[in-house]
CSV table of C-alpha atoms and ligand atoms in Angstrom, one decimal:
chain,number,residue,atom,x,y,z
A,1,MET,CA,0.3,0.2,-0.2
A,2,LYS,CA,2.7,2.6,1.1
A,3,ASP,CA,4.6,2.0,-2.4
A,4,LYS,CA,1.2,3.2,-4.0
A,5,TYR,CA,1.9,6.4,-2.3
A,6,THR,CA,5.3,6.6,-2.4
A,7,SER,CA,5.4,6.4,-6.8
A,8,GLU,CA,4.4,8.7,-9.1
A,9,LEU,CA,0.7,8.3,-10.0
A,10,GLU,CA,0.7,9.9,-13.1
A,11,PRO,CA,2.8,8.1,-15.9
A,12,GLY,CA,4.9,10.4,-17.9
A,13,PHE,CA,6.7,10.4,-21.1
A,14,THR,CA,9.2,8.4,-22.6
A,15,PRO,CA,12.0,9.3,-25.1
A,16,VAL,CA,10.2,7.7,-27.5
A,17,THR,CA,6.6,9.1,-26.8
A,18,ILE,CA,7.6,12.6,-26.1
A,19,GLY,CA,8.9,13.5,-29.8
A,20,GLY,CA,4.9,12.5,-30.8
A,21,GLU,CA,3.4,14.8,-28.2
A,22,ALA,CA,5.9,17.7,-29.0
A,23,ALA,CA,5.1,17.2,-32.7
A,24,ARG,CA,1.3,17.6,-31.9
A,25,CYS,CA,2.1,21.3,-31.3
A,26,LEU,CA,0.8,23.7,-34.1
A,27,LEU,CA,4.0,26.0,-33.2
A,28,CYS,CA,0.9,28.7,-32.8
A,29,HIS,CA,2.0,32.2,-33.3
A,30,ASP,CA,1.2,34.8,-30.5
A,31,ALA,CA,0.7,31.3,-28.5
A,32,PRO,CA,-2.8,30.7,-26.1
A,33,CYS,CA,-0.5,28.5,-24.1
A,34,SER,CA,2.4,31.2,-23.5
A,35,LYS,CA,-0.3,33.9,-22.5
A,36,ALA,CA,-2.5,31.8,-20.1
A,37,CYS,CA,0.8,30.9,-18.2
A,38,PRO,CA,0.2,33.5,-14.8
A,39,ALA,CA,4.1,32.6,-14.4
A,40,GLY,CA,5.3,33.2,-18.0
A,41,THR,CA,6.8,29.8,-18.4
A,42,ASP,CA,6.5,29.8,-22.1
A,43,PRO,CA,5.2,26.7,-23.4
A,44,ALA,CA,5.1,27.5,-26.9
A,45,LYS,CA,8.8,28.3,-26.9
A,46,PHE,CA,10.0,25.2,-24.7
A,47,ILE,CA,7.8,22.9,-26.8
A,48,ARG,CA,9.0,24.3,-29.9
A,49,SER,CA,12.6,23.5,-28.5
A,50,VAL,CA,11.6,19.9,-27.7
A,51,ARG,CA,10.7,19.3,-31.3
A,52,PHE,CA,14.0,20.2,-32.3
A,53,ARG,CA,15.2,17.7,-29.6
A,54,ASN,CA,16.8,20.5,-28.3
A,55,PHE,CA,16.3,19.2,-24.4
A,56,LYS,CA,18.9,21.9,-23.3
A,57,GLY,CA,17.4,25.1,-24.7
A,58,ALA,CA,14.0,23.6,-23.6
A,59,ALA,CA,15.1,23.4,-19.8
A,60,GLU,CA,16.6,27.0,-20.1
A,61,THR,CA,13.6,28.5,-21.2
A,62,ILE,CA,11.2,27.0,-18.3
A,63,ARG,CA,14.1,27.3,-15.4
A,64,GLU,CA,14.6,31.0,-16.3
A,65,ASN,CA,10.9,32.3,-16.5
A,66,ASN,CA,9.9,29.9,-13.4
A,67,VAL,CA,12.6,29.3,-10.5
A,68,LEU,CA,10.0,26.2,-9.5
A,69,GLY,CA,9.6,24.7,-13.2
A,70,ALA,CA,9.8,20.9,-12.2
A,71,VAL,CA,7.2,21.3,-9.3
A,72,CYS,CA,5.1,23.4,-11.5
A,73,ALA,CA,4.8,20.8,-13.9
A,74,ARG,CA,3.5,18.2,-11.7
A,75,VAL,CA,1.0,20.6,-9.8
A,76,CYS,CA,0.0,22.7,-11.8
A,77,PRO,CA,-4.0,23.2,-13.1
A,78,GLN,CA,-3.2,23.3,-16.6
A,79,GLU,CA,-6.3,22.7,-17.3
A,80,LYS,CA,-7.2,26.2,-15.9
A,81,TYR,CA,-4.2,27.9,-17.3
A,82,CYS,CA,-2.1,27.1,-20.5
A,83,GLN,CA,-4.2,23.4,-21.8
A,84,MET,CA,-7.1,25.4,-21.6
A,85,GLY,CA,-5.8,28.1,-24.2
A,86,CYS,CA,-4.3,25.6,-26.5
A,87,SER,CA,-5.3,25.7,-30.0
A,88,ARG,CA,-5.0,21.9,-30.7
A,89,SER,CA,-8.1,21.3,-28.4
A,90,GLY,CA,-10.0,22.1,-31.4
A,91,ILE,CA,-9.0,19.5,-33.7
A,92,ASP,CA,-8.6,16.3,-31.1
A,93,ARG,CA,-6.9,17.2,-27.3
A,94,PRO,CA,-4.7,19.7,-26.2
A,95,ILE,CA,-0.9,19.0,-25.9
A,96,GLU,CA,0.0,17.4,-22.4
A,97,ILE,CA,1.8,20.8,-21.6
A,98,GLY,CA,2.6,19.6,-17.7
A,99,LEU,CA,4.0,16.0,-18.8
A,100,ILE,CA,6.2,17.7,-21.7
A,101,GLN,CA,7.7,20.1,-19.0
A,102,ARG,CA,7.7,17.4,-16.7
A,103,TYR,CA,10.0,15.6,-19.2
A,104,VAL,CA,12.5,18.6,-19.6
A,105,THR,CA,12.9,18.9,-16.3
A,106,ASP,CA,13.7,15.2,-15.4
A,107,MET,CA,16.3,15.6,-18.0
A,108,GLU,CA,17.8,18.7,-16.3
A,109,ALA,CA,17.7,16.9,-13.4
A,110,ALA,CA,19.5,14.2,-14.3
A,111,LEU,CA,22.4,15.7,-16.9
A,112,GLY,CA,22.8,18.0,-13.7
A,113,MET,CA,22.0,21.0,-16.0
A,114,LYS,CA,22.8,24.4,-14.1
A,115,VAL,CA,20.9,27.4,-15.5
A,116,LEU,CA,20.3,30.2,-12.7
A,117,GLU,CA,23.8,31.6,-12.5
A,118,LYS,CA,24.9,33.8,-9.3
A,119,ALA,CA,23.9,37.8,-9.8
A,120,ALA,CA,26.5,40.4,-9.1
A,121,PRO,CA,26.0,41.6,-5.7
A,122,ASN,CA,24.0,44.9,-5.5
A,123,GLY,CA,24.7,45.7,-1.4
A,124,LYS,CA,21.0,45.2,-0.4
A,125,LYS,CA,19.4,42.7,1.8
A,126,ALA,CA,16.1,41.0,2.1
A,127,ALA,CA,14.3,39.1,4.4
A,128,VAL,CA,11.8,36.5,3.6
A,129,ILE,CA,9.2,35.1,6.0
A,130,GLY,CA,8.0,31.5,4.8
A,131,GLY,CA,9.9,29.1,3.0
A,132,GLY,CA,6.7,27.5,1.2
A,133,PRO,CA,6.9,28.3,-3.2
A,134,GLY,CA,6.2,32.1,-2.5
A,135,GLY,CA,9.2,32.5,-0.3
A,136,LEU,CA,11.2,30.3,-2.3
A,137,ALA,CA,10.2,32.0,-5.4
A,138,VAL,CA,10.3,35.5,-4.4
A,139,ALA,CA,14.4,35.0,-2.6
A,140,ALA,CA,15.2,33.3,-5.9
A,141,GLU,CA,14.0,36.4,-8.0
A,142,LEU,CA,15.9,38.8,-5.4
A,143,LEU,CA,19.4,36.8,-5.7
A,144,LYS,CA,18.8,36.8,-9.5
A,145,ARG,CA,18.8,40.4,-9.3
A,146,GLY,CA,21.9,40.8,-6.8
A,147,TRP,CA,19.8,40.9,-3.7
A,148,ALA,CA,21.2,38.9,-0.6
A,149,VAL,CA,18.5,37.0,0.7
A,150,GLU,CA,17.8,35.4,4.2
A,151,LEU,CA,15.1,32.9,4.6
A,152,PHE,CA,12.8,32.1,7.9
A,153,GLU,CA,10.8,29.3,8.2
A,154,LYS,CA,9.1,28.0,11.3
A,155,ASP,CA,9.4,24.5,10.1
A,156,ALA,CA,12.1,22.2,10.0
A,157,LYS,CA,12.2,22.1,6.3
A,158,LEU,CA,11.5,24.4,3.4
A,159,GLY,CA,8.8,23.9,0.9
A,160,GLY,CA,5.5,24.9,3.1
A,161,TYR,CA,2.8,23.3,1.4
A,162,LEU,CA,4.8,21.3,-1.1
A,163,ARG,CA,7.0,20.0,1.7
A,164,TYR,CA,3.7,18.8,3.9
A,165,GLY,CA,0.8,19.5,2.0
A,166,VAL,CA,0.8,18.1,-1.4
A,167,PRO,CA,0.8,14.0,-1.3
A,168,GLU,CA,3.9,11.9,-2.5
A,169,TYR,CA,2.2,10.2,-5.3
A,170,ARG,CA,1.8,13.9,-7.1
A,171,LEU,CA,5.2,15.5,-5.8
A,172,PRO,CA,7.9,13.4,-5.0
A,173,SER,CA,10.4,15.2,-2.3
A,174,LYS,CA,13.3,14.4,-4.0
A,175,VAL,CA,11.8,16.8,-7.0
A,176,LEU,CA,11.0,19.3,-4.6
A,177,ASP,CA,14.7,18.8,-2.4
A,178,LEU,CA,16.4,19.6,-5.7
A,179,GLU,CA,14.5,22.7,-6.3
A,180,ILE,CA,15.3,24.1,-3.3
A,181,GLN,CA,18.8,23.3,-3.7
A,182,ARG,CA,19.0,25.1,-7.1
A,183,ILE,CA,17.5,28.1,-4.8
A,184,LEU,CA,20.9,27.3,-2.1
A,185,ASP,CA,23.2,27.6,-4.6
A,186,LEU,CA,22.0,30.8,-5.7
A,187,GLY,CA,23.4,31.9,-2.4
A,188,LEU,CA,20.6,31.9,-0.2
A,189,VAL,CA,20.6,31.9,3.4
A,190,ALA,CA,17.8,29.7,5.0
A,191,HIS,CA,17.2,30.0,9.0
A,192,THR,CA,14.5,26.6,9.8
A,193,GLY,CA,13.3,26.3,13.0
A,194,VAL,CA,12.8,29.9,13.6
A,195,GLU,CA,9.7,31.4,13.9
A,196,VAL,CA,8.8,34.7,13.2
A,197,GLY,CA,6.3,36.8,15.6
A,198,LYS,CA,8.1,34.1,18.4
A,199,ASP,CA,11.8,34.1,18.1
A,200,VAL,CA,12.5,37.4,15.9
A,201,THR,CA,10.4,40.0,15.3
A,202,VAL,CA,9.0,41.7,12.1
A,203,ASP,CA,10.6,45.2,13.4
A,204,GLY,CA,13.3,43.6,14.1
A,205,LEU,CA,14.0,42.2,10.4
A,206,LYS,CA,12.8,45.7,9.3
A,207,GLY,CA,15.8,47.3,11.2
A,208,GLN,CA,18.4,44.6,9.8
A,209,PHE,CA,17.1,44.6,6.1
A,210,ASP,CA,16.5,46.6,3.1
A,211,ALA,CA,13.2,44.8,2.2
A,212,VAL,CA,11.6,42.6,4.2
A,213,VAL,CA,9.0,40.0,2.2
A,214,LEU,CA,5.9,38.2,4.1
A,215,ALA,CA,5.2,34.5,2.5
A,216,ILE,CA,3.2,32.5,5.8
A,217,GLY,CA,0.5,30.8,3.2
A,218,LEU,CA,-2.5,30.1,5.1
A,219,SER,CA,-0.9,26.8,7.3
A,220,ALA,CA,-3.9,26.2,9.6
A,221,GLY,CA,-6.8,23.8,8.9
A,222,LYS,CA,-10.2,25.6,9.3
A,223,TRP,CA,-12.6,23.9,11.5
A,224,LEU,CA,-16.2,24.3,11.9
A,225,PRO,CA,-17.4,25.2,15.5
A,226,MET,CA,-19.7,22.0,15.6
A,227,PHE,CA,-16.6,19.9,15.1
A,228,GLU,CA,-14.1,21.6,17.6
A,229,GLY,CA,-12.7,19.0,20.4
A,230,ASN,CA,-14.1,15.8,19.1
A,231,PRO,CA,-11.5,13.3,19.3
A,232,ALA,CA,-12.4,11.3,15.9
A,233,VAL,CA,-12.1,14.7,13.8
A,234,GLU,CA,-9.0,16.1,12.3
A,235,THR,CA,-8.4,18.9,9.5
A,236,ALA,CA,-7.5,17.3,6.0
A,237,VAL,CA,-3.2,19.2,6.3
A,238,SER,CA,-2.9,17.7,9.4
A,239,PHE,CA,-3.6,14.1,7.8
A,240,LEU,CA,-1.9,15.1,4.7
A,241,ARG,CA,1.3,15.8,6.8
A,242,ARG,CA,1.0,13.0,8.8
A,243,ALA,CA,1.0,10.5,5.8
A,244,LYS,CA,3.9,12.8,4.2
A,245,ASP,CA,6.2,12.7,7.8
A,246,ALA,CA,6.0,9.2,7.8
A,247,GLY,CA,6.5,8.7,3.7
A,248,GLY,CA,2.8,6.7,4.3
A,249,GLU,CA,4.2,4.3,7.4
A,250,ILE,CA,0.7,5.6,9.3
A,251,ASP,CA,-2.9,3.5,10.5
A,252,ILE,CA,-5.4,4.0,8.3
A,253,PRO,CA,-9.5,3.5,9.6
A,254,ALA,CA,-11.5,1.4,7.9
A,255,ASN,CA,-14.0,4.1,7.4
A,256,VAL,CA,-13.3,7.5,6.6
A,257,LEU,CA,-15.9,10.5,6.3
A,258,VAL,CA,-14.2,13.5,4.5
A,259,VAL,CA,-16.0,16.8,4.7
A,260,GLY,CA,-15.2,19.0,1.7
A,261,GLY,CA,-14.7,18.9,-1.9
A,262,GLY,CA,-12.4,21.1,-3.3
A,263,ASP,CA,-8.6,19.7,-4.5
A,264,VAL,CA,-7.3,19.3,-0.8
A,265,SER,CA,-9.9,17.0,-0.4
A,266,MET,CA,-9.3,14.8,-3.1
A,267,ASP,CA,-5.7,14.3,-2.2
A,268,VAL,CA,-7.0,13.4,1.3
A,269,CYS,CA,-9.5,11.0,-0.4
A,270,THR,CA,-7.1,9.7,-2.7
A,271,THR,CA,-4.7,9.3,-0.3
A,272,LEU,CA,-6.6,7.0,2.2
A,273,LYS,CA,-7.4,4.9,-0.7
A,274,LEU,CA,-3.7,4.4,-1.8
A,275,LEU,CA,-3.1,3.7,1.8
A,276,GLY,CA,-5.7,1.4,2.1
A,277,ALA,CA,-8.9,2.2,3.8
A,278,LYS,CA,-12.0,0.2,2.7
A,279,ASN,CA,-14.3,3.0,2.8
A,280,VAL,CA,-13.9,6.5,1.9
A,281,THR,CA,-17.0,8.8,1.4
A,282,ALA,CA,-16.9,12.6,0.8
A,283,VAL,CA,-19.3,14.9,1.3
A,284,VAL,CA,-19.5,17.7,-0.3
A,285,TYR,CA,-21.1,21.1,-0.3
A,286,GLU,CA,-21.3,22.2,-3.7
A,287,GLU,CA,-23.4,20.3,-6.4
A,288,LEU,CA,-21.1,18.5,-8.7
A,289,CYS,CA,-21.6,20.8,-11.6
A,290,GLU,CA,-20.0,23.5,-9.0
A,291,PHE,CA,-16.9,21.6,-7.8
A,292,LYS,CA,-14.1,23.3,-7.0
A,293,ALA,CA,-11.8,20.4,-7.2
A,294,SER,CA,-9.8,19.8,-10.6
A,295,ARG,CA,-11.4,17.5,-13.1
A,296,LYS,CA,-7.8,15.7,-12.9
A,297,GLU,CA,-8.1,15.9,-8.9
A,298,LEU,CA,-11.5,14.7,-8.5
A,299,ALA,CA,-11.3,11.8,-11.4
A,300,GLY,CA,-8.2,10.5,-9.8
A,301,ALA,CA,-10.4,10.2,-7.2
A,302,ARG,CA,-13.2,8.4,-8.6
A,303,GLU,CA,-11.2,5.7,-10.2
A,304,ALA,CA,-9.3,5.1,-6.8
A,305,GLY,CA,-13.3,4.1,-5.4
A,306,VAL,CA,-14.0,7.3,-3.4
A,307,SER,CA,-18.1,8.0,-2.9
A,308,ILE,CA,-19.3,11.5,-3.6
A,309,HIS,CA,-22.2,12.7,-2.2
A,310,ASP,CA,-22.6,16.2,-3.3
A,311,GLY,CA,-24.7,19.0,-1.9
A,312,TYR,CA,-24.8,18.8,1.7
A,313,VAL,CA,-24.4,20.5,4.4
A,314,PRO,CA,-23.5,18.8,7.8
A,315,THR,CA,-26.1,20.0,10.3
A,316,ALA,CA,-25.2,17.7,13.5
A,317,VAL,CA,-22.3,15.6,15.2
A,318,ASP,CA,-23.0,13.0,17.7
A,319,GLY,CA,-19.4,11.6,18.3
A,320,ASN,CA,-18.2,9.7,15.3
A,321,LYS,CA,-21.7,10.5,13.5
A,322,VAL,CA,-22.6,12.9,11.3
A,323,THR,CA,-25.9,14.3,10.0
A,324,PHE,CA,-26.2,16.0,6.8
A,325,ARG,CA,-29.2,17.8,5.1
A,326,HIS,CA,-29.4,18.4,0.9
A,327,ARG,CA,-28.9,22.6,0.2
A,328,LYS,CA,-31.9,22.3,-2.0
A,329,ILE,CA,-34.0,19.2,-1.7
A,330,ASP,CA,-35.6,17.7,1.0
A,331,ALA,CA,-33.0,14.8,1.7
A,332,GLU,CA,-31.1,13.9,4.9
A,333,LEU,CA,-28.1,11.9,5.4
A,334,SER,CA,-26.1,10.3,8.1
A,335,TYR,CA,-22.5,8.6,8.4
A,336,THR,CA,-21.3,7.0,11.1
A,337,ALA,CA,-17.3,6.9,10.2
A,338,ASP,CA,-13.8,5.8,12.1
A,339,ARG,CA,-12.5,8.8,11.2
A,340,ILE,CA,-13.9,12.4,10.2
A,341,ILE,CA,-11.9,14.5,8.3
A,342,LEU,CA,-12.2,17.8,7.7
A,343,ALA,CA,-11.1,19.6,4.4
A,344,ILE,CA,-13.1,22.9,4.1
A,345,GLY,CA,-10.1,25.5,3.4
A,346,GLN,CA,-7.1,26.6,4.9
A,347,GLU,CA,-6.7,30.5,7.3
A,348,VAL,CA,-3.5,32.2,8.3
A,349,ALA,CA,-2.1,31.1,11.5
A,350,ALA,CA,-0.5,35.0,12.5
A,351,GLY,CA,-0.2,34.7,16.3
A,352,GLY,CA,2.8,36.9,17.3
A,353,LEU,CA,3.2,38.7,14.0
A,354,GLY,CA,1.6,41.8,15.6
A,355,LEU,CA,0.2,42.6,12.4
A,356,ALA,CA,-3.1,43.0,10.8
A,357,PHE,CA,-4.5,40.1,8.5
A,358,GLY,CA,-8.2,41.0,6.8
A,359,ARG,CA,-9.7,37.7,5.6
A,360,ASN,CA,-6.6,35.8,5.5
A,361,ARG,CA,-4.7,38.5,3.5
A,362,ILE,CA,-2.7,41.6,3.8
A,363,GLY,CA,-1.6,44.0,2.0
A,364,ASP,CA,-3.0,45.5,-1.6
A,365,GLU,CA,-3.2,44.2,-5.2
A,366,SER,CA,0.9,45.7,-5.8
A,367,LEU,CA,2.0,43.2,-3.0
A,368,LYS,CA,2.7,46.1,-0.9
A,369,ALA,CA,2.0,45.9,3.1
A,370,GLY,CA,3.7,48.4,5.1
A,371,ASP,CA,6.7,50.3,5.2
A,372,LYS,CA,9.7,48.0,3.6
A,373,LEU,CA,7.3,45.3,3.8
A,374,TYR,CA,6.0,43.3,0.9
A,375,VAL,CA,3.7,40.2,0.7
A,376,VAL,CA,3.4,37.3,-2.0
A,377,GLY,CA,1.4,33.5,-2.0
A,378,ASP,CA,-1.5,32.5,-0.7
A,379,VAL,CA,-1.6,35.6,2.1
A,380,SER,CA,-1.4,38.0,-0.3
A,381,ALA,CA,-4.5,39.9,-2.4
A,382,ASP,CA,-3.6,38.0,-5.3
A,383,PRO,CA,-6.6,36.1,-6.3
A,384,GLU,CA,-4.8,33.0,-7.8
A,385,LYS,CA,-4.0,30.7,-4.8
A,386,THR,CA,-1.5,28.3,-6.3
A,387,VAL,CA,1.6,27.6,-6.9
A,388,VAL,CA,2.3,28.7,-10.4
A,389,GLY,CA,0.4,31.9,-8.9
A,390,ALA,CA,2.6,32.4,-5.8
A,391,VAL,CA,5.1,32.2,-8.5
A,392,ALA,CA,3.7,34.8,-10.5
A,393,GLY,CA,3.8,36.9,-7.2
A,394,ALA,CA,6.8,36.5,-6.2
A,395,LYS,CA,8.1,37.6,-10.1
A,396,ARG,CA,6.0,40.9,-9.3
A,397,ALA,CA,7.2,41.5,-6.1
A,398,ALA,CA,10.6,41.0,-6.3
A,399,ALA,CA,10.4,43.2,-9.4
A,400,LEU,CA,8.9,46.3,-7.5
A,401,ILE,CA,11.1,45.7,-4.5
A,402,ASP,CA,14.1,46.2,-6.7
A,403,GLU,CA,12.6,49.3,-8.8
A,404,GLU,CA,11.8,51.0,-4.8
A,405,LEU,CA,14.4,50.2,-2.6
A,406,GLY,CA,17.2,48.4,-5.1
A,407,GLY,CA,19.0,51.8,-5.1
A,408,LYS,CA,19.3,52.5,-9.0
B,501,FAD,C1,-3.0,19.7,0.1
B,501,FAD,C2,-2.4,20.6,-0.3
B,501,FAD,C3,-2.5,20.9,-1.5
B,501,FAD,C4,-2.4,21.5,-2.9
B,501,FAD,N1,-2.3,21.2,-4.0
B,501,FAD,C5,-1.7,22.1,-5.0
B,501,FAD,C6,-1.6,21.9,-6.2
B,501,FAD,O1,-2.0,20.9,-7.0
B,501,FAD,N2,-1.2,23.0,-7.0
B,501,FAD,C7,-1.2,24.4,-6.7
B,501,FAD,O2,-0.9,25.0,-7.7
B,501,FAD,N3,-1.4,24.4,-5.6
B,501,FAD,C8,-1.6,23.4,-4.5
B,501,FAD,N4,-2.0,24.1,-3.3
B,501,FAD,C9,-2.3,25.1,-2.9
B,501,FAD,C10,-0.3,26.0,-2.4
B,501,FAD,O3,0.3,24.7,-1.6
B,501,FAD,C11,-0.2,27.4,-2.4
B,501,FAD,O4,-1.3,28.1,-3.2
B,501,FAD,C12,0.9,27.5,-2.0
B,501,FAD,O5,1.6,26.9,-1.4
B,501,FAD,C13,1.2,28.9,-1.3
B,501,FAD,O6,2.3,29.4,-1.1
B,501,FAD,P1,2.8,29.9,0.4
B,501,FAD,O7,4.5,30.1,0.0
B,501,FAD,O8,1.9,31.5,0.1
B,501,FAD,O9,2.4,29.4,1.8
B,501,FAD,P2,2.6,28.0,1.9
B,501,FAD,O10,3.1,27.0,1.1
B,501,FAD,O11,1.5,27.8,3.2
B,501,FAD,O12,4.0,28.0,2.8
B,501,FAD,C14,4.3,29.2,4.0
B,501,FAD,C15,5.5,29.1,4.8
B,501,FAD,O13,5.5,29.9,5.8
B,501,FAD,C16,5.8,29.2,7.0
B,501,FAD,N5,5.8,29.6,8.2
B,501,FAD,C17,4.0,30.3,8.3
B,501,FAD,N6,4.4,31.4,9.7
B,501,FAD,C18,5.5,31.9,10.1
B,501,FAD,C19,6.0,32.3,10.9
B,501,FAD,N7,5.5,33.4,11.5
B,501,FAD,N8,7.7,32.2,10.7
B,501,FAD,C20,8.5,31.2,9.8
B,501,FAD,N9,7.7,30.9,8.9
B,501,FAD,C21,6.3,30.9,8.6
B,501,FAD,C22,5.2,28.1,7.2
B,501,FAD,O14,5.3,27.2,8.0
B,501,FAD,C23,5.0,27.7,5.5
B,501,FAD,O15,6.4,26.8,5.2
B,501,FAD,C24,-2.2,23.1,-2.5
B,501,FAD,C25,-2.6,23.2,-1.4
B,501,FAD,C26,-2.9,22.0,-0.1
B,501,FAD,C27,-3.2,22.3,1.2
B,502,SF4,S1,-1.5,26.7,-28.0
B,502,SF4,FE1,-1.1,24.3,-28.0
B,502,SF4,S2,-1.0,23.9,-30.2
B,502,SF4,FE2,-0.6,26.0,-29.8
B,502,SF4,S3,1.7,26.7,-28.9
B,502,SF4,FE3,1.0,26.0,-27.5
B,502,SF4,S4,0.6,24.2,-26.8
B,502,SF4,FE4,1.0,24.3,-28.8
């Protein structure tokens, strides 16, 4: 069971099949796929390189535009971005852009290619708070511009939800480790196990650095009051973290009820099934046509044998029995489970920072949050709460910081 969790679930291209997929690309002028990538990864350019077997050029295009290119190849909801705009959809189906990107970045890793180079120092120093994709990407973008960067992360390892949330079968830890190493090689100084607000203060960092970037994400799982204090209940992010920390070696109950239906819920459901849960039932507020989960994640959970009931809200809890009422029709549902997992979203855990957050965010759309203070990732006003959204925000924030404080 553990092996299913630790092996990459989606098969990749081979040296033979990659050529066939790249050959399907129409090499569009003014390519819609490239316009649709928030981080500017430029699929049209790297697929053109792949067509001419120029894998080095393809890797350079990806890496120069997206410092988390190998991660995004695996976790990006391409159907919402590059693949949605793909012209090939009008003929048969979109090009598998994510899988091509994965093949190229795997080759980059296997051949030990070094695309990113250290920049000449500009004498400026930035502190980044939080080592998830937002913090890592903004650190890399500032390093590329000559800034010295120190990052403060409260966990023992860098990566944020890429490390402790996204399951191993979708993002192997070794892929993440290599992405982080590339940023460390640019000169990033990382202080792990340091919680800002407890071990050091934001004002203290502002005193020592020319700019401070907040990238603390939404690290706490949300609770509904009716479930609080119930020992049969845990949050999705707590469960996924336990599974990932233990490499899948955790006790899995036979019958599990998952409340919620976004991508995180589908990750919980599929993880449970891959690790051997007999019955996994997701009860979801949205109806199937309004589902928040990506089609890929939903299909994966269904293939794994998860039962899904849509359109229900929980109305009562008695120990490990939960009663739900349908939002639109006169129907009730009761479910008794060995374990109940709440997958209803995440919120900011900002204790001790001394900053005011409104609706899980801080700062304005320009990504400024105060004097010398900038913000990226899930806790920013940026509407894209995804990894590629965090990379895009990091590129914007680094450009703004450099323009305002880079001393040019
Ligand atoms: C289970 C799960 C699956 C997901 N799957 C996908 C997916 O497939 N595709 C996708 O695009 N997005 C996915 N997401 C969303 C994606 O992970 C987030 O959008 C992204 O991680 C946001 O990056 P971030 O850097 O803002 O925050 P985070 O990844 O949350 O990182 C924040 C970091 O800050 C640290 N931190 C917090 N407070 C402090 C402090 N006071 N001092 C020091 N450090 C601190 C935290 O420990 C953490 O490491 C998923 C999210 C979850 C939970
Ligand atoms: S939109 Fe599709 S077909 Fe056109 S260049 Fe991009 S991947 Fe190729």
